XYZ file of C-alpha atoms in Angstrom:
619
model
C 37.262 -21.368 25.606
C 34.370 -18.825 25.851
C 32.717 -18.395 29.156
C 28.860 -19.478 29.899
C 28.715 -16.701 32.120
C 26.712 -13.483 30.921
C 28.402 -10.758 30.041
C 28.966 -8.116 33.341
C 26.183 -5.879 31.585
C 23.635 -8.147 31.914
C 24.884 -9.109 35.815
C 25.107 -5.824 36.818
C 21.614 -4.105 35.269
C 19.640 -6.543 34.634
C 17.745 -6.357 38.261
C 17.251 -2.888 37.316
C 15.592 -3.594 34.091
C 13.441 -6.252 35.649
C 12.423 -3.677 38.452
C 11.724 -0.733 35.721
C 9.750 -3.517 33.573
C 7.798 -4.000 36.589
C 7.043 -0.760 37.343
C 5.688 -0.029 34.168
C 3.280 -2.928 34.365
C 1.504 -1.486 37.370
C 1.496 2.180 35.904
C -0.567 -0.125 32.921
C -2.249 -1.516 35.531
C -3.224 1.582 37.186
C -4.498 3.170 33.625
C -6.443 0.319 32.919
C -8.180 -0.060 36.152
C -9.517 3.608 36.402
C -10.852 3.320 33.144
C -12.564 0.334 34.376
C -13.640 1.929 37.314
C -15.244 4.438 35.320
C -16.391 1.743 33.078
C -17.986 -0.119 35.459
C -19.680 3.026 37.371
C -21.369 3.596 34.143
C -22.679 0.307 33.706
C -20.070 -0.419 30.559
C -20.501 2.688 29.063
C -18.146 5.580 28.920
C -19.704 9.396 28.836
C -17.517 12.018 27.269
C -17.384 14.453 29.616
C -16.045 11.537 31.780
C -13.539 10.230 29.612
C -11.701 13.981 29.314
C -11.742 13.764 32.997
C -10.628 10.900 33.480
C -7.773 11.563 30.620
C -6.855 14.807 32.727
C -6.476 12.866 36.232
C -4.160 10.409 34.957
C -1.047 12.473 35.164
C -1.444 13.007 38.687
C -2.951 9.289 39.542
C 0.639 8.184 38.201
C 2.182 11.323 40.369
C 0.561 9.758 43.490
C 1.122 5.767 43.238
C 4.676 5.652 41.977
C 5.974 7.030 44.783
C 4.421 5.553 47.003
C 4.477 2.192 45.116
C 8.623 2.548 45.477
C 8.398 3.677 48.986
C 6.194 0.820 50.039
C 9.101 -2.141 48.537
C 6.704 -3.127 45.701
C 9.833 -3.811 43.903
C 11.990 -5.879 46.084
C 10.513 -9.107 45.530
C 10.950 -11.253 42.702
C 7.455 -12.731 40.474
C 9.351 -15.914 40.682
C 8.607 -15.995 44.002
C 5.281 -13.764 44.922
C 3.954 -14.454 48.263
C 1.510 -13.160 50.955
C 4.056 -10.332 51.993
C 4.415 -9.462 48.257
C 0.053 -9.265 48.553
C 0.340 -7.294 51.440
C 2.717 -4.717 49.987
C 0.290 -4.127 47.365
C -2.556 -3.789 49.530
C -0.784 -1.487 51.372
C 0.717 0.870 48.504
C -3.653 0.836 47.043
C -4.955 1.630 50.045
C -2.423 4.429 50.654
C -2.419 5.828 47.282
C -6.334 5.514 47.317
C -6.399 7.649 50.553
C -4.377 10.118 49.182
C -6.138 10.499 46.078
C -9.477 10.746 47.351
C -8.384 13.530 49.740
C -6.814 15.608 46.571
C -9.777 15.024 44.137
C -12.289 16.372 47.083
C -9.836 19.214 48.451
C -9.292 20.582 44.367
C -12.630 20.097 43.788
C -12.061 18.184 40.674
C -15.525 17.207 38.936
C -17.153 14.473 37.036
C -15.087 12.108 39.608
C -17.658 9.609 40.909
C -17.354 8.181 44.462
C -17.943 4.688 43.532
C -14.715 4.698 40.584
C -12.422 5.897 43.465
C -13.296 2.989 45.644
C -13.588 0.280 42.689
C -10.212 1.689 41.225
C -8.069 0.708 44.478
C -9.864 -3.059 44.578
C -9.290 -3.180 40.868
C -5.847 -2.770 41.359
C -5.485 -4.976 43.861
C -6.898 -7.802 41.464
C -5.040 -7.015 38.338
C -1.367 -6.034 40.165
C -1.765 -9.111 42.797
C -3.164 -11.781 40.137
C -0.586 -11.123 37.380
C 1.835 -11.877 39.860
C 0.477 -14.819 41.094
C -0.326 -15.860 37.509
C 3.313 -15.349 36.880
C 4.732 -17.688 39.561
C 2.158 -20.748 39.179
C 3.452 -20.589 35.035
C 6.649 -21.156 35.998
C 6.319 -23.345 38.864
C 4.363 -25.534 35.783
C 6.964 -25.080 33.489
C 9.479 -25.957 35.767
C 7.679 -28.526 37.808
C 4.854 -29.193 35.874
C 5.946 -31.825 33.419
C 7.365 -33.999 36.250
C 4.568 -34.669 38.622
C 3.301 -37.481 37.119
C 6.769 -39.152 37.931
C 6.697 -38.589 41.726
C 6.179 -41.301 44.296
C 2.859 -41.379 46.107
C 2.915 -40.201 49.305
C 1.127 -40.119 53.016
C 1.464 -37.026 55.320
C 0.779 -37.470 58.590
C 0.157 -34.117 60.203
C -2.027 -31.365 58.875
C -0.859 -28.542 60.972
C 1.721 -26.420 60.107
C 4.625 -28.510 59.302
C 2.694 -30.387 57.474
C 1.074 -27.372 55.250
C 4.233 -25.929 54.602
C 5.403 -29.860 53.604
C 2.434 -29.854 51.144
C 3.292 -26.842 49.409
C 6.874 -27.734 49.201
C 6.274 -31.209 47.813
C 3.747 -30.144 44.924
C 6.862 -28.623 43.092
C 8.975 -31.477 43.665
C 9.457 -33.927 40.921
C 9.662 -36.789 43.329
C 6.310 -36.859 45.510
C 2.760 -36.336 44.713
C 0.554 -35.934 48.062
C -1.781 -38.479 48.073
C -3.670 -37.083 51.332
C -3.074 -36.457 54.913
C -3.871 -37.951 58.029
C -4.649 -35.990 61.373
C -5.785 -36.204 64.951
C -8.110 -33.085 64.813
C -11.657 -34.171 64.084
C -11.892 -30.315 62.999
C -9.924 -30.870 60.154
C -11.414 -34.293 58.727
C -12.392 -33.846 55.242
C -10.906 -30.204 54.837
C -7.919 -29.915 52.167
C -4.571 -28.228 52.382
C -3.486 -27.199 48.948
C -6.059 -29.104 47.445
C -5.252 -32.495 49.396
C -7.832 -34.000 51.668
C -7.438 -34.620 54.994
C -8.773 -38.082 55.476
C -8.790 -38.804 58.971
C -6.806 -39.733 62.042
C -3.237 -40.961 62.543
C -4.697 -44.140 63.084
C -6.006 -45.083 60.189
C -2.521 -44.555 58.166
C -2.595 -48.850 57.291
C -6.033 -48.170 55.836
C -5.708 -45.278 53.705
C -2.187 -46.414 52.403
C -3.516 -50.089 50.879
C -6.937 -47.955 50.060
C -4.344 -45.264 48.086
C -1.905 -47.344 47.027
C 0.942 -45.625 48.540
C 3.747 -47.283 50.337
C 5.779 -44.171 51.272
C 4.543 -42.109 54.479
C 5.986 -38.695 55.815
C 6.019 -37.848 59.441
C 5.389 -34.060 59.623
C 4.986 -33.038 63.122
C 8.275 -30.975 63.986
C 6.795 -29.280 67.125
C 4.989 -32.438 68.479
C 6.370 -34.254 71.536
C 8.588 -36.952 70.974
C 5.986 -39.277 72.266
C 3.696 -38.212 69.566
C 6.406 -38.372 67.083
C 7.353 -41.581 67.746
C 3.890 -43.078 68.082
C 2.664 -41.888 64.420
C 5.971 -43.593 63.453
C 5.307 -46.922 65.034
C 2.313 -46.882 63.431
C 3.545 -46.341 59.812
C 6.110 -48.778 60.602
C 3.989 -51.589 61.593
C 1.966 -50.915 58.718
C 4.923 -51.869 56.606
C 5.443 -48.795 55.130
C 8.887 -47.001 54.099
C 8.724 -44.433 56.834
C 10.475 -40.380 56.400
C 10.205 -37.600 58.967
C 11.204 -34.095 58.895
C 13.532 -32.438 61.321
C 12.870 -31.263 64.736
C 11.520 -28.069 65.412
C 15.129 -27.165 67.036
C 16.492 -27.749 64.473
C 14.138 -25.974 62.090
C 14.161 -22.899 64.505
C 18.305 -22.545 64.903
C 18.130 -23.140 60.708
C 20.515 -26.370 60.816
C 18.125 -27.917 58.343
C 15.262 -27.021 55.947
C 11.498 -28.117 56.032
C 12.104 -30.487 52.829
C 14.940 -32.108 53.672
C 13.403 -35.655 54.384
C 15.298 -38.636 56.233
C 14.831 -42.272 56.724
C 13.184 -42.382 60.429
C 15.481 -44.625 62.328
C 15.606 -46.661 65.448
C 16.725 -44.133 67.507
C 13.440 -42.291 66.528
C 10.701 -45.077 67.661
C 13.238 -45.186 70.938
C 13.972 -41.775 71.489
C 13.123 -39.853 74.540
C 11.959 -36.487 75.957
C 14.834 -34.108 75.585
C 17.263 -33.868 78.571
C 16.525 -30.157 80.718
C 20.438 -29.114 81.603
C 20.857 -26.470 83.968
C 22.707 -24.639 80.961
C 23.994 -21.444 83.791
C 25.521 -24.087 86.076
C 27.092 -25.853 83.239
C 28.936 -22.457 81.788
C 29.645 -21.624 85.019
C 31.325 -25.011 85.723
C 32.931 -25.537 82.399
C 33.110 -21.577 80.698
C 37.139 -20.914 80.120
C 38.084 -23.957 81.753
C 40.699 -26.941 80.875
C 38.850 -29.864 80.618
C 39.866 -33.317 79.996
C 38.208 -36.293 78.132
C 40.024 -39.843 78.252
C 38.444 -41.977 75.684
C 37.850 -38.863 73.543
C 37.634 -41.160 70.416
C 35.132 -43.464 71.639
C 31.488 -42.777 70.965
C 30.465 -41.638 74.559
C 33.989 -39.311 74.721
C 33.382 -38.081 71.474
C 29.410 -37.080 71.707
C 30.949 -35.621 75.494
C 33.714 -33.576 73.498
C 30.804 -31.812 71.379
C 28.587 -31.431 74.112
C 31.575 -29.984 76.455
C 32.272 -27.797 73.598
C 28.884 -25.832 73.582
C 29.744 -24.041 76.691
C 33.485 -22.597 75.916
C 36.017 -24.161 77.655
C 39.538 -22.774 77.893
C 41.183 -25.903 76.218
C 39.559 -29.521 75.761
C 42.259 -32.096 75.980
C 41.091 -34.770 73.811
C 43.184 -38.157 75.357
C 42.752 -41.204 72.998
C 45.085 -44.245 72.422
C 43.288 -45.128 68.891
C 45.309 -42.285 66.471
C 42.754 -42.944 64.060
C 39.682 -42.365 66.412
C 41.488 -39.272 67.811
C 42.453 -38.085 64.201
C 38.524 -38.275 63.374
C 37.741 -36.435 66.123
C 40.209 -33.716 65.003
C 38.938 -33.252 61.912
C 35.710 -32.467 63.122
C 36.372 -29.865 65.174
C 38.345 -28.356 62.768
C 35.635 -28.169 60.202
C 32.319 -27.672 62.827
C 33.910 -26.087 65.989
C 36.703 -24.037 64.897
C 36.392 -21.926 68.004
C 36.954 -24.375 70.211
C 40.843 -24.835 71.472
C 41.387 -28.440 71.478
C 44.396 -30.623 72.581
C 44.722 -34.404 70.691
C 47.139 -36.436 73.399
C 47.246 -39.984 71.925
C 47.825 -41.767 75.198
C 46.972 -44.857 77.149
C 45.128 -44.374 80.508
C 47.635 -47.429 82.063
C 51.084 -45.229 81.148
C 51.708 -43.149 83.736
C 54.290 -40.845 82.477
C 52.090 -40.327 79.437
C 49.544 -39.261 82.006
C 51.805 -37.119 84.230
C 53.140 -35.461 80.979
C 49.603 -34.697 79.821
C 48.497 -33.472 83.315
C 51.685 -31.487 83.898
C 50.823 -29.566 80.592
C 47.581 -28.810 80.766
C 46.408 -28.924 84.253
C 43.114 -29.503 83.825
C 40.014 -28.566 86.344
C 37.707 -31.209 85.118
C 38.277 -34.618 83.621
C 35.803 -36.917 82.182
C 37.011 -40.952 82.085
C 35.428 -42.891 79.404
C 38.469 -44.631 78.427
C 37.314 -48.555 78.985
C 37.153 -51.901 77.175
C 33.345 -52.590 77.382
C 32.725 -54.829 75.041
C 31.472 -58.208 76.603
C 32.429 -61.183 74.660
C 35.509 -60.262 73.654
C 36.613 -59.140 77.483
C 35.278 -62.614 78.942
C 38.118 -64.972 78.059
C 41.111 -64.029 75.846
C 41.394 -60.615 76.951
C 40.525 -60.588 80.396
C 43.606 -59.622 81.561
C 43.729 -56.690 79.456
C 39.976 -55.381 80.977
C 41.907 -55.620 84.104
C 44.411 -53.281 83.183
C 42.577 -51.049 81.619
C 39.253 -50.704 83.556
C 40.834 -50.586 86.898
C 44.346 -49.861 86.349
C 43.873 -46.932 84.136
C 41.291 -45.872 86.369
C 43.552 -45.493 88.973
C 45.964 -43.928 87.290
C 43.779 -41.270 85.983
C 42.071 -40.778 89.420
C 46.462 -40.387 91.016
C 47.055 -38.084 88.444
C 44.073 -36.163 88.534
C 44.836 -35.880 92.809
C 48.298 -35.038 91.999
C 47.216 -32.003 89.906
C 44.660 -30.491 91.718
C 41.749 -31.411 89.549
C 38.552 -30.089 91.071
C 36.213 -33.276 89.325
C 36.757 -36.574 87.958
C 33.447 -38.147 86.621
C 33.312 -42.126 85.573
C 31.856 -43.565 83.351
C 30.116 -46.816 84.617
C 28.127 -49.469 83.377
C 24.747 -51.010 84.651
C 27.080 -54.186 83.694
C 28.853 -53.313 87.322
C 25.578 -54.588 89.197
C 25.876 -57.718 90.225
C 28.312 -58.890 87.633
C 28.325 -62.046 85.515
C 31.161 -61.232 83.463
C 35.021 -59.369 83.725
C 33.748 -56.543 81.778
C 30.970 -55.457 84.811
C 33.322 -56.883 87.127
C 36.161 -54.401 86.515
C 33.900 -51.422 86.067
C 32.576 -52.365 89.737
C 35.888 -52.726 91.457
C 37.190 -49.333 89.376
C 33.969 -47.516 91.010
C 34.874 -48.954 94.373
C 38.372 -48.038 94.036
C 37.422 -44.191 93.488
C 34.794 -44.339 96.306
C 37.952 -45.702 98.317
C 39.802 -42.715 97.171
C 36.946 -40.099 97.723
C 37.147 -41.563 101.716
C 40.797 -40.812 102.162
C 40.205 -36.831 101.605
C 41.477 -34.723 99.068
C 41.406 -31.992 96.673
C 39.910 -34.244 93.998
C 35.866 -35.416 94.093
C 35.340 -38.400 92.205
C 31.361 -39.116 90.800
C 30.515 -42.242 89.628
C 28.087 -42.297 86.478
C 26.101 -45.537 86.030
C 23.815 -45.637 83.123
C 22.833 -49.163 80.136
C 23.191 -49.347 76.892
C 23.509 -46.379 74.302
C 22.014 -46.571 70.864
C 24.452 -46.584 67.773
C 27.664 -46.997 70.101
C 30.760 -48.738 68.903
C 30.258 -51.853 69.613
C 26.608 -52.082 70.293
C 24.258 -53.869 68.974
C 22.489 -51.594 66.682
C 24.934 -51.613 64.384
C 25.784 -55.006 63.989
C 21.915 -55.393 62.817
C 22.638 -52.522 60.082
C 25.216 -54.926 59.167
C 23.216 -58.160 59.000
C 20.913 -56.535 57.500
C 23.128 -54.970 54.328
C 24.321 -58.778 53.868
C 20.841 -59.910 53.606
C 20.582 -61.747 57.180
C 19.911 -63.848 59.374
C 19.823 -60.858 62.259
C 20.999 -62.922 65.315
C 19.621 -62.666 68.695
C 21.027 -64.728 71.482
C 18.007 -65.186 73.203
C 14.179 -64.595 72.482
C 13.885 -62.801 76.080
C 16.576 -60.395 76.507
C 16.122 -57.026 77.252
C 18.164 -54.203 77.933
C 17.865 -50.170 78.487
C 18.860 -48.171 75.894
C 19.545 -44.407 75.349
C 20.491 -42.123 72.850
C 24.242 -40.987 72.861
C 23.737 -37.314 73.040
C 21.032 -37.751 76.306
C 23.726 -40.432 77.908
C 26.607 -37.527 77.356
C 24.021 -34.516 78.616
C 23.179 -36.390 82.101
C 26.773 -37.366 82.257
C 27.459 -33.820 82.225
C 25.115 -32.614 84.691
C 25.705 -35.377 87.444
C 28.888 -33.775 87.173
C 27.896 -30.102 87.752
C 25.679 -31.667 90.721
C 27.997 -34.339 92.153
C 30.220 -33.342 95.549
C 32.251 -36.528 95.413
C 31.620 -39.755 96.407
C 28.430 -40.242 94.382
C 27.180 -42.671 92.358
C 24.709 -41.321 89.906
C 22.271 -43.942 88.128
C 20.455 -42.589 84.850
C 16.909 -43.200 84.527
C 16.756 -45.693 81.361
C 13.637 -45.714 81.020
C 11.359 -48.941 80.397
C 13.396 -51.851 79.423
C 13.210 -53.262 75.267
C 13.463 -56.623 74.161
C 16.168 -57.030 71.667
C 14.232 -59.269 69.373
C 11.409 -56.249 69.307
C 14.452 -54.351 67.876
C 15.542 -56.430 65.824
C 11.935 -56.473 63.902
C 11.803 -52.767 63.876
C 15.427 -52.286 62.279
C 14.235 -54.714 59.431
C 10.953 -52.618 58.924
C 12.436 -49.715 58.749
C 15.232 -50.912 56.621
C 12.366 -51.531 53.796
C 12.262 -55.567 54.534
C 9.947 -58.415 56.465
C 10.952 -61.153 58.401
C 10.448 -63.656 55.514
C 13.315 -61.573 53.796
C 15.347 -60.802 57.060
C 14.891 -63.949 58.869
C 16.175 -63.614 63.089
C 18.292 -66.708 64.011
C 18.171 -67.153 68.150
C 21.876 -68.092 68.683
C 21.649 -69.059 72.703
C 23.796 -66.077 75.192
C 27.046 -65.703 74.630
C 29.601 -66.184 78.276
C 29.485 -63.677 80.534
C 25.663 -62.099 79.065
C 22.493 -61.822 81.377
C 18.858 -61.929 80.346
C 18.576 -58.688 81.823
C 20.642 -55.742 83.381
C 20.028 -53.928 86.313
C 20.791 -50.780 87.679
C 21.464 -51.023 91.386
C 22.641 -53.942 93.235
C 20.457 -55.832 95.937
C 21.928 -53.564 98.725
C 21.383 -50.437 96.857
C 19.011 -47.803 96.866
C 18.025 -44.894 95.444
C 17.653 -41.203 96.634
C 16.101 -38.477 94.311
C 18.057 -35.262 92.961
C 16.977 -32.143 91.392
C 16.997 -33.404 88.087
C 14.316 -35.725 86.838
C 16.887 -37.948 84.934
C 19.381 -38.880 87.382
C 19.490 -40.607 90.883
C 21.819 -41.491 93.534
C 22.483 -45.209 94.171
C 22.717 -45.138 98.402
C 25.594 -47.541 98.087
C 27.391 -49.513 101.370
C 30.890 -48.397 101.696
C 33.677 -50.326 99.838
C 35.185 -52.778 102.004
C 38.814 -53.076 102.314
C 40.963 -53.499 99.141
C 44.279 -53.597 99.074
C 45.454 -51.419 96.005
C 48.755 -51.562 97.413
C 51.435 -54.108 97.305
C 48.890 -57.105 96.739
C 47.848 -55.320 93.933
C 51.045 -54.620 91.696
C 52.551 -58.382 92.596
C 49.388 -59.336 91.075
C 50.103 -57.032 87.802
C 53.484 -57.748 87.596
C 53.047 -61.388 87.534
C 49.555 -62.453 85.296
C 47.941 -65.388 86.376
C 48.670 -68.260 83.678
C 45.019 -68.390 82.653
C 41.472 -66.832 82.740
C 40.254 -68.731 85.496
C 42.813 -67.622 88.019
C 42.151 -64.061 86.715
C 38.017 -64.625 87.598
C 39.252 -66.206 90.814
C 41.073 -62.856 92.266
C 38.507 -60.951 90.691
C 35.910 -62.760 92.832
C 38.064 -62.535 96.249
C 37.996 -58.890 95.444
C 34.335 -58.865 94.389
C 32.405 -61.495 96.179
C 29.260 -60.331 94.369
C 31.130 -61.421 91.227
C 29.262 -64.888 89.576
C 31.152 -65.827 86.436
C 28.814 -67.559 84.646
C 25.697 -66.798 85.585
């Protein structure tokens, strides 16, 4: 079968033909335009005496440029693709070559070579050699492009700065948008254009112009703004009812992850997101650079994001320790792929076997260990499989914690709930009595310092609610909400895993660190967000209030009625001034109480609530 390819020839000289081809365009260029400099000086005549000289000169007018036309890098752009540098080149190589020939004519005394040709000539140039480029470049952007923009969707920019600009340019050689205007905060640029598109006035008015336009798509293009910015031109456009994309973030723009053009849906985590999270990045490398550091629940989505994170500052090994093979197998793969560099260790394990544990620990060693093994899912700990958040929340808590003192780990750093706080249900309840346990442990001495990390809910986690909307949604609805009042805190997964990171740099032992969350968000507000943004109303989507489920509160809090706060260095995190753990028995009381169940869920909240008074099933 013959190949499409061209033939090597071709591959190999044909940038050297298009450069020579090219070149002898401008020398064209620079004929012409001295004979219309001359032209010109003698108001479009042409004097005989002037033509020989000019005939004469052009030898070494060639002699001059091409050289310096080469030297300056006319030639290592493509037409396809002229831009301002390509302009500038030229400029450069005219004025240059101008200089140089001026200087020559008057030092050789050359006659019949007016002043005024040898300063039109180099403008001339400028004009011809610039605009046939340009020329060039809009033909085939309309040949390529050209044919197709009727097609594209209508569409709203808000932001006329830069992002924006470079957006506008982009788009208006797509065949899938048309710009139908912009919208801006700067009066200054009200009723100015960009590329031809008006700027029609502020942010503000985006429900206004879009019925008044006709256009139902709208593109966030501030990369550089704050988040709060961001997210308000967002909430906006998605109140409006409009199908809302964004570009990237200017990080991400700037380290070259992603290009200008590639759009996205916006998403909740967008309207929710927050100011990103300031890590004292030295302290972290210092803590973490060449290290062995552990992460139980590495499959889980607060283990995993704190696997990546952990990642970014070169650790010696990361022992990945997950009891789901497939979750750990995941998590494999993707360090393979994005973080080859990284040494990594996949243990499939349960936090409750202790030779597992010891094994692991024997092997590796590790200086640092971060637990988020845990079952945290409400509901489905509250009755059935109560037993089993027992065992894993505060047995395999301990377990970790004995192992971790056994081996001389520096840090161990919990992951907590605000669930713990005065707990209604045996998920909060076993995440209280595995903090108190560790705070127990932290008071009898040791090599080991055990920090406590308290923060809500985390957008998009396994399990959370987010997600389960997605999926109501994709069937069509209803979106259930168990009660019309319910709120909760929410962050993002990557912030959650950050902090978690740097109470541990900042914790001595002991602590109990307690993110700040934020402002509270009514679940049914997110609920109506996910459906606008997912291109539907509430007449489509209906939300059916299905009453709270055992063990749920209206709200969560983060410290309990005897707690306070103290402040730390960092903005983001807190210390909860908690009263000591009373006395627990982990001992003897404990394992006859493991190696005999209680017959049925009640007894289990029973012992749970001698343990924990604080503890109101129930409620």
């Amino acid at each position: 079968m013959p190949s499409s390819r061209p033939p090597f020839f071709f591959q190999r000289y044909l940038p050297s033909v298009l450069r020579f081809i090219a070149f002898c365009h401008d020398l064209c260029a620079l004929a012409l335009c001295w004979m219309l400099a001359y032209w010109l000086r003698f108001n479009l005549t042409l004097p005989w005496e002037y033509v020989r000289t000019w005939t004469l000169l052009l030898p070494l007018l060639v002699a001059v440029h091409a050289p310096i036309y080469w030297a300056c890098g006319l030639y290592r752009g493509i037409w396809r693709y002229a831009s301002l540098k390509d302009l500038q080149r030229i400029i450069n190589a005219v004025a240059l070559s101008a200089l140089v020939m001026a200087v020559l004519v008057f030092m050789l005394g050359i006659p019949n070579v007016p002043r005024s040709a040898l300063l039109l000539h180099p403008i001339l140039l400028v004009l011809v050699m610039g605009g046939s480029r340009f020329v060039y470049r809009t033909w085939k952007d309309r040949l390529l492009y050209g044919h197709l923009g009727l097609n594209g969707e209508w569409v709203l920019i808000l932001g006329a700065g830069d992002g924006g600009e470079r957006l506008v340019r982009e788009l208006q050689r797509s065949p899938d948008w048309q710009v139908a205007a912009l919208l801006d905060d700067d009066p200054a640029k009200h009723g100015r254009e960009v590329h031809g598109v008006k700027i029609r006035g502020p942010i503000g008015d985006v429900a206004y112009w879009a019925n008044e336009l006709g256009v139902s798509h709208v593109i966030v293009a501030m990369p550089g703004a704050s988040n709060k910015v961001r997210r308000h031109a967002m909430e906006l456009a998605v109140q409006a009812g409009l199908q809302v994309l964004t570009v990237p973030a200017l990080e991400d723009l700037l380290t070259g992850r992603v290009a200008l053009t590639q759009l996205r849906q916006v998403e909740l985590e967008d309207i929710l997101g927050r100011e990103p999270v300031e890590l004292d990045e030295a302290g972290l490398h210092d803590m973490i650079d060449a290290q062995v550091i552990m992460v139980t629940g590495a499959g889980g989505s607060i283990g995993s994001e704190l696997a990546r994170q952990i990642a970014r500052y070169r650790p010696g090994r990361l022992v990945l320790y997950e009891q789901s093979e497939f979750a750990l197998y995941t998590l494999e793969q993707e360090f393979r792929r994005d973080l080859p560099d990284t040494p990594i260790c996949c243990v499939i394990g349960d936090v409750k076997d202790t030779r597992r544990l010891e094994q692991t620990f024997s092997a590796y060693k590790p200086a640092l260990v971060f637990h988020a093994a845990a079952y945290k899912h409400v509901p489905l700990m509250e009755d059935d499989n109560a037993w089993q958040a027992v065992c894993n929340n505060i047995i395999g808590t301990r377990e970790v914690a004995k192992a971790a003192q056994r081996h001389g780990t520096r840090k161990m750093v919990f992951i907590s709930t605000d669930k713990a706080v005065n707990p209604t249900n045996v998920m909060g309840c076993t995440k209280r009595l595995a903090e108190m346990l560790l705070q127990q442990l932290e008071g009898q001495g040791g090599a080991t310092q055990f920090i406590v990390v308290r923060f809500g809910n985390v957008l998009g986690s396994n399990g959370s609610v987010i997600p389960t909307f997605r999926e109501q949604i994709r069937r069509g609805g209803p979106v259930t909400v168990t009660h019309p009042d319910i709120i909760r805190y929410f962050m993002l997964i990557p912030e959650a895993a950050q902090l978690v990171l740097q109470a541990g740099l900042m914790g001595h032992g002991g602590e109990i660190f307690v993110l700040d969350m934020g402002e509270p968000v009514k679940i049914i507000d997110l609920a109506r967000d996910l459906i606008r943004l997912s291109g539907y109303s509430e007449e489509e989507i209906p939300i059916r209030i299905t009453g709270l489920r055992p063990g749920e509160k209206l709200f969560e809090e983060l410290l309990a009625d005897d707690e306070t706060t103290l402040p730390t260095p960092h903005p983001k995190l807190r210390v909860a001034k908690a009263p000591p753990p009373p006395a627990i028995t982990w001992g003897e009381e404990l394992e006859t109480w493991l190696a005999t169940p209680p017959a049925d869920t009640a007894a289990i909240k029973k012992q749970l609530q001698q343990l924990l008074p604080e503890y109101r099933p129930g409620n």
